[in-house]
Amino acid sequence: MKTILKGRSLEVEINTEGPVIIIGESINPTRRKKLVETLSAGNFDFVHELARVQIEAGADVLDVNVGFPGVDDELLLPETVKSLQQEFDVPLCLDSPNPKAIEAALKVAEGKCLINSVNGEEKSMEAILPIVKEYGAAVIGLVMDDNGITHDPEKRLGVAEKILNRAGKLGISPEDIVIDPLAMAVSADPNACKVTLETIKLVRDKLGLNMTEGSSNVSFGLPNREILNNAFVTLSILYGVTCPIANPVKITSAIRAADLLLGRDDYAMKWVEHFQNTQ
Ligand code: THG
């Protein structure tokens, strides 16, 4: 299964056969007051800096989230997208719970974006899927619905199937659906990661779709987060995640290692290149 995303001219292929595509998470106001402050003042230098650092560290795609209480992301998301695309060619992942902000951003974006996200709730599918179709985008499908988040991997698979089928009815192809199996804090629930991993395996075996995950979610509230995130992303890749959302500054080495060890990096080219670039 191949999902194609595009920047202004650069094309990125997410392939279930690998290698792993890294979606940089850092353009996100959570605990980054400076991002909100600078963007609200119409200053895009800091967001460009976050983009540049992540691309240099191995990000293939950038997640762009500018949502914050008091911020009108129907204005700010498209402005940020325009500003980023003037400087950088990587495809963008538009991260907002507000369908109007997503649509406003798609109107100005060049290339083919990934929308973050739709879920199995009726309201969400009705709002987001027509936009995905109209703008020829791809979309992340979160495996939660009107019943909330289930801890049964089979039921999470069921939500993925529901999103896939609904998208299909609108003429959106399976290539353009990237499933998110819901990575959650292991500090809150000792079984959280096991449930996610079982879901990943089921989605790969039954649906064969590309999959993302918020790799850093698993370590909330714990020390030494980087080690946990690296272990989790490695397990997830083995099970079938193909485009994790993560901090490339901290996770690219583990991802390059996983690709090499799984026979997806001929002559260790990407491994060697990564360490040449970071030295
Ligand atoms: N699935 C999808 N989208 C998502 C998530 C997901 N978007 C948001 C989130 N989860 C993924 N993004 C982040 C961004 C930052 C952090 C975690 C997840 C994070 N930041 C550090 C902190 O809060 O302490 C600070 C920055 C750092 O040190 O790198 O943890 O699951 N579809």
Coordinates of C-alpha atoms and ligand atoms in Angstrom, one line a residue:
M1 CA 0.0 0.0 0.0
K2 CA 1.4 3.3 -1.0
T3 CA 0.2 6.7 0.3
I4 CA 1.6 9.7 -1.7
L5 CA 2.0 13.1 0.0
K6 CA 3.4 16.2 -1.7
G7 CA 4.9 19.5 -0.8
R8 CA 5.4 22.2 -3.3
S9 CA 7.3 19.8 -5.5
L10 CA 8.7 17.1 -3.3
E11 CA 6.8 13.8 -3.2
V12 CA 6.9 11.5 -0.2
E13 CA 5.8 7.9 -0.5
I14 CA 4.6 6.1 2.7
N15 CA 4.9 2.4 1.8
T16 CA 3.7 -0.5 4.0
E17 CA 7.0 -2.3 2.9
G18 CA 9.0 0.6 4.4
P19 CA 11.2 2.4 4.9
V20 CA 9.6 4.4 7.7
I21 CA 8.5 8.0 7.1
I22 CA 8.9 10.4 10.0
I23 CA 6.2 13.0 10.7
G24 CA 7.8 15.7 12.9
E25 CA 5.6 16.5 15.9
S26 CA 7.3 19.7 17.2
I27 CA 5.1 22.4 15.6
N28 CA 2.6 22.0 18.4
P29 CA 1.8 24.6 21.1
T30 CA 1.6 22.1 24.0
R31 CA 4.2 23.3 26.4
R32 CA 5.6 25.6 23.8
K33 CA 4.4 29.0 24.8
K34 CA 6.9 30.6 22.5
L35 CA 5.2 29.1 19.4
V36 CA 1.9 30.7 20.3
E37 CA 3.4 34.0 21.3
T38 CA 5.4 34.4 18.1
L39 CA 2.7 33.2 15.8
S40 CA 0.1 35.4 17.4
A41 CA 2.4 38.4 16.9
G42 CA 2.6 37.5 13.2
N43 CA 6.3 36.4 13.5
F44 CA 7.0 33.1 11.7
D45 CA 10.8 32.9 12.5
F46 CA 10.3 30.4 15.4
V47 CA 8.0 28.1 13.5
H48 CA 10.6 28.1 10.6
E49 CA 13.3 27.2 13.1
L50 CA 11.2 24.3 14.4
A51 CA 10.7 23.2 10.8
R52 CA 14.4 23.5 9.9
V53 CA 15.6 21.6 12.9
Q54 CA 13.2 18.7 12.4
I55 CA 13.9 18.4 8.6
E56 CA 17.7 18.4 9.4
A57 CA 17.1 15.6 12.0
G58 CA 15.2 13.4 9.5
A59 CA 11.6 14.6 9.3
D60 CA 10.0 13.7 6.0
V61 CA 6.6 15.4 6.8
L62 CA 5.8 18.1 9.3
D63 CA 2.7 18.0 11.6
V64 CA 1.4 21.6 11.9
N65 CA -0.7 22.3 15.0
V66 CA -1.3 25.9 16.0
G67 CA -4.4 25.4 18.1
F68 CA -4.4 27.1 21.5
P69 CA -7.2 28.7 23.6
G70 CA -7.7 32.2 22.3
V71 CA -6.1 31.5 18.9
D72 CA -8.3 31.6 15.8
D73 CA -6.8 28.7 13.9
E74 CA -9.1 29.3 10.9
L75 CA -6.8 32.2 10.3
L76 CA -3.6 31.1 11.8
L77 CA -3.4 27.6 10.3
P78 CA -3.6 28.8 6.7
E79 CA -1.1 31.6 7.4
T80 CA 1.3 29.2 9.0
V81 CA 1.0 26.8 6.1
K82 CA 1.7 29.5 3.5
S83 CA 4.7 30.7 5.5
L84 CA 6.1 27.2 5.9
Q85 CA 5.6 26.4 2.2
Q86 CA 7.5 29.5 1.1
E87 CA 10.6 28.2 2.9
F88 CA 10.3 24.4 2.9
D89 CA 9.2 21.7 0.4
V90 CA 8.2 18.8 2.7
P91 CA 4.6 17.8 2.8
L92 CA 2.5 19.0 5.7
C93 CA 0.2 17.2 8.1
L94 CA -2.6 19.6 9.1
D95 CA -3.4 18.9 12.8
S96 CA -6.6 20.5 14.1
P97 CA -9.9 19.4 15.6
N98 CA -11.6 22.2 13.7
P99 CA -12.8 21.2 10.2
K100 CA -13.0 24.8 9.2
A101 CA -9.4 25.4 10.0
I102 CA -8.4 22.3 8.0
E103 CA -10.4 23.5 5.0
A104 CA -9.0 27.0 5.2
A105 CA -5.5 25.5 5.2
L106 CA -6.2 23.2 2.3
K107 CA -7.4 26.2 0.3
V108 CA -3.9 27.8 0.4
A109 CA -1.7 24.7 0.6
E110 CA 0.2 23.5 -2.4
G111 CA 0.7 19.8 -3.0
K112 CA -1.1 17.0 -1.2
C113 CA -1.5 17.2 2.6
L114 CA -2.3 14.7 5.2
I115 CA -5.2 15.7 7.4
N116 CA -4.9 15.0 11.1
S117 CA -7.6 13.7 11.7
V118 CA -11.0 12.0 11.3
N119 CA -12.4 9.5 13.7
G120 CA -15.3 7.0 13.6
E121 CA -17.8 9.5 15.2
E122 CA -20.6 10.3 12.8
K123 CA -20.1 14.0 13.3
S124 CA -16.4 13.7 12.5
M125 CA -16.8 11.6 9.4
E126 CA -19.5 13.9 8.0
A127 CA -17.4 17.0 8.5
I128 CA -14.0 15.7 7.4
L129 CA -14.4 13.0 4.7
P130 CA -16.0 15.3 2.1
I131 CA -13.1 17.8 2.6
V132 CA -10.6 15.0 2.1
K133 CA -12.3 14.1 -1.2
E134 CA -12.8 17.6 -2.4
Y135 CA -9.2 18.7 -1.9
G136 CA -7.6 15.3 -2.9
A137 CA -5.9 15.0 0.5
A138 CA -5.0 11.9 2.6
V139 CA -6.4 11.5 6.1
I140 CA -5.4 10.0 9.5
G141 CA -8.3 7.9 10.9
L142 CA -8.3 7.6 14.7
V143 CA -9.8 4.4 15.9
M144 CA -12.3 5.9 18.3
D145 CA -16.0 6.6 17.7
D146 CA -19.3 7.6 19.4
N147 CA -18.7 4.9 22.0
G148 CA -15.4 6.5 22.9
I149 CA -12.0 4.7 23.1
T150 CA -12.3 0.9 23.4
H151 CA -9.5 -1.2 25.0
D152 CA -10.4 -4.2 22.8
P153 CA -8.1 -4.4 19.7
E154 CA -10.7 -6.2 17.6
K155 CA -13.1 -3.3 18.3
R156 CA -10.5 -0.7 17.3
L157 CA -10.0 -2.6 14.1
G158 CA -13.8 -2.4 13.7
V159 CA -13.6 1.4 13.9
A160 CA -10.8 1.4 11.3
E161 CA -13.0 -0.6 9.0
K162 CA -15.9 1.7 9.5
I163 CA -13.8 4.8 8.5
L164 CA -12.4 2.9 5.5
N165 CA -15.8 1.9 4.3
R166 CA -17.4 5.3 4.8
A167 CA -14.4 6.9 2.9
G168 CA -14.8 4.3 0.2
K169 CA -18.5 5.4 -0.3
L170 CA -17.3 8.9 -1.0
G171 CA -14.7 7.7 -3.5
I172 CA -11.7 8.1 -1.3
S173 CA -9.2 5.2 -1.9
P174 CA -7.6 3.1 0.8
E175 CA -4.2 4.5 -0.1
D176 CA -5.4 7.8 1.3
I177 CA -6.4 6.5 4.7
V178 CA -3.7 6.3 7.3
I179 CA -4.9 4.6 10.5
D180 CA -3.9 5.8 14.0
P181 CA -4.2 2.9 16.5
L182 CA -4.2 5.3 19.4
A183 CA -0.9 5.4 21.4
M184 CA -1.6 6.3 25.1
A185 CA 0.3 6.9 28.3
V186 CA 1.6 3.7 29.8
S187 CA 1.8 5.5 33.1
A188 CA -2.0 5.7 33.2
D189 CA -2.7 2.2 32.0
P190 CA -0.2 -0.7 32.1
N191 CA -1.9 -2.4 29.2
A192 CA -2.2 0.7 27.0
C193 CA 0.8 0.0 24.7
K194 CA -0.1 -3.7 24.4
V195 CA -3.6 -2.8 23.2
T196 CA -2.1 -0.4 20.7
L197 CA 0.4 -3.0 19.4
E198 CA -2.3 -5.7 19.0
T199 CA -4.4 -3.1 17.1
I200 CA -1.4 -2.3 14.8
K201 CA -1.0 -6.1 14.1
L202 CA -4.7 -6.5 13.3
V203 CA -4.9 -3.5 11.0
R204 CA -1.8 -4.6 9.1
D205 CA -3.0 -8.2 8.7
K206 CA -6.7 -7.5 7.9
L207 CA -6.6 -4.1 6.1
G208 CA -3.0 -3.6 5.0
L209 CA -3.2 0.1 5.5
N210 CA -0.5 2.6 6.3
M211 CA -0.4 3.5 10.0
T212 CA 0.8 6.4 12.1
E213 CA 0.9 6.9 15.9
G214 CA 1.8 9.6 18.4
S215 CA 5.0 7.8 19.6
S216 CA 5.7 10.3 22.4
N217 CA 2.2 9.9 23.9
V218 CA 3.3 6.6 25.6
S219 CA 5.8 8.3 28.0
F220 CA 3.7 11.2 29.4
G221 CA 4.3 11.5 33.1
L222 CA 7.4 9.4 33.2
P223 CA 11.2 10.1 33.4
N224 CA 13.6 9.2 30.6
R225 CA 10.9 9.6 28.0
E226 CA 13.2 9.3 25.0
I227 CA 14.2 5.7 25.9
L228 CA 10.5 4.6 26.2
N229 CA 9.5 6.4 23.0
N230 CA 12.4 4.8 21.1
A231 CA 11.5 1.3 22.4
F232 CA 7.8 1.8 21.6
V233 CA 8.4 3.1 18.1
T234 CA 10.7 0.1 17.4
L235 CA 8.0 -2.4 18.5
S236 CA 5.4 -0.5 16.6
I237 CA 7.4 -0.6 13.4
L238 CA 7.8 -4.3 13.7
Y239 CA 4.1 -4.7 14.0
G240 CA 3.3 -2.4 11.1
V241 CA 3.4 1.4 11.9
T242 CA 4.8 3.1 8.8
C243 CA 4.7 6.9 9.5
P244 CA 5.0 7.7 13.2
I245 CA 4.5 11.3 14.5
A246 CA 7.5 11.9 16.7
N247 CA 10.3 14.2 17.6
P248 CA 12.9 13.5 14.9
V249 CA 15.7 15.0 16.9
K250 CA 15.2 12.2 19.4
I251 CA 13.8 9.3 17.5
T252 CA 15.4 9.1 14.0
S253 CA 18.3 6.9 15.2
A254 CA 15.9 4.3 16.6
I255 CA 13.9 4.4 13.4
R256 CA 16.9 4.0 11.1
A257 CA 18.0 1.1 13.3
A258 CA 14.6 -0.6 13.0
D259 CA 14.6 -0.2 9.2
L260 CA 18.2 -1.6 8.9
L261 CA 17.5 -4.6 11.2
L262 CA 14.3 -5.4 9.3
G263 CA 16.1 -5.5 6.0
R264 CA 14.8 -2.3 4.6
D265 CA 18.0 -0.4 4.3
D266 CA 20.2 -1.9 1.6
Y267 CA 24.0 -1.6 2.4
A268 CA 23.0 0.4 5.5
M269 CA 22.9 3.5 3.3
K270 CA 20.3 5.4 5.3
W271 CA 21.9 4.4 8.6
V272 CA 25.3 5.7 7.6
E273 CA 23.9 8.8 6.0
H274 CA 22.0 9.6 9.1
F275 CA 25.1 9.6 11.3
Q276 CA 27.1 11.5 8.7
N277 CA 24.4 14.2 8.8
T278 CA 24.2 14.4 12.6
Q279 CA 27.9 14.6 13.2
Ligands
THG1 N1 -2.1 11.0 17.0 C1 -2.3 11.9 16.0 N2 -1.9 13.2 16.1 C2 -1.3 13.6 17.3 C3 -1.1 12.7 18.3 C4 -1.5 11.3 18.1 N3 -1.0 14.9 17.5 C5 -0.5 15.4 18.7 C6 0.2 14.3 19.5 N4 -0.5 13.1 19.5 C7 1.6 14.1 18.9 N5 2.4 15.2 19.1 C8 3.1 15.4 20.2 C9 3.8 16.6 20.3 C10 4.6 16.9 21.4 C11 4.7 15.9 22.5 C12 4.0 14.7 22.4 C13 3.2 14.5 21.2 C14 5.5 16.1 23.6 N6 6.2 17.3 23.8 C15 7.1 17.5 24.9 C16 6.3 17.7 26.2 O1 5.1 17.9 26.2 O2 7.0 17.6 27.2 C17 7.9 18.8 24.7 C18 8.8 18.8 23.5 C19 9.9 17.9 23.4 O3 10.7 17.7 24.4 O4 10.1 17.3 22.3 O5 5.6 15.3 24.5 O6 -1.4 10.4 19.0 N7 -2.9 11.5 14.9

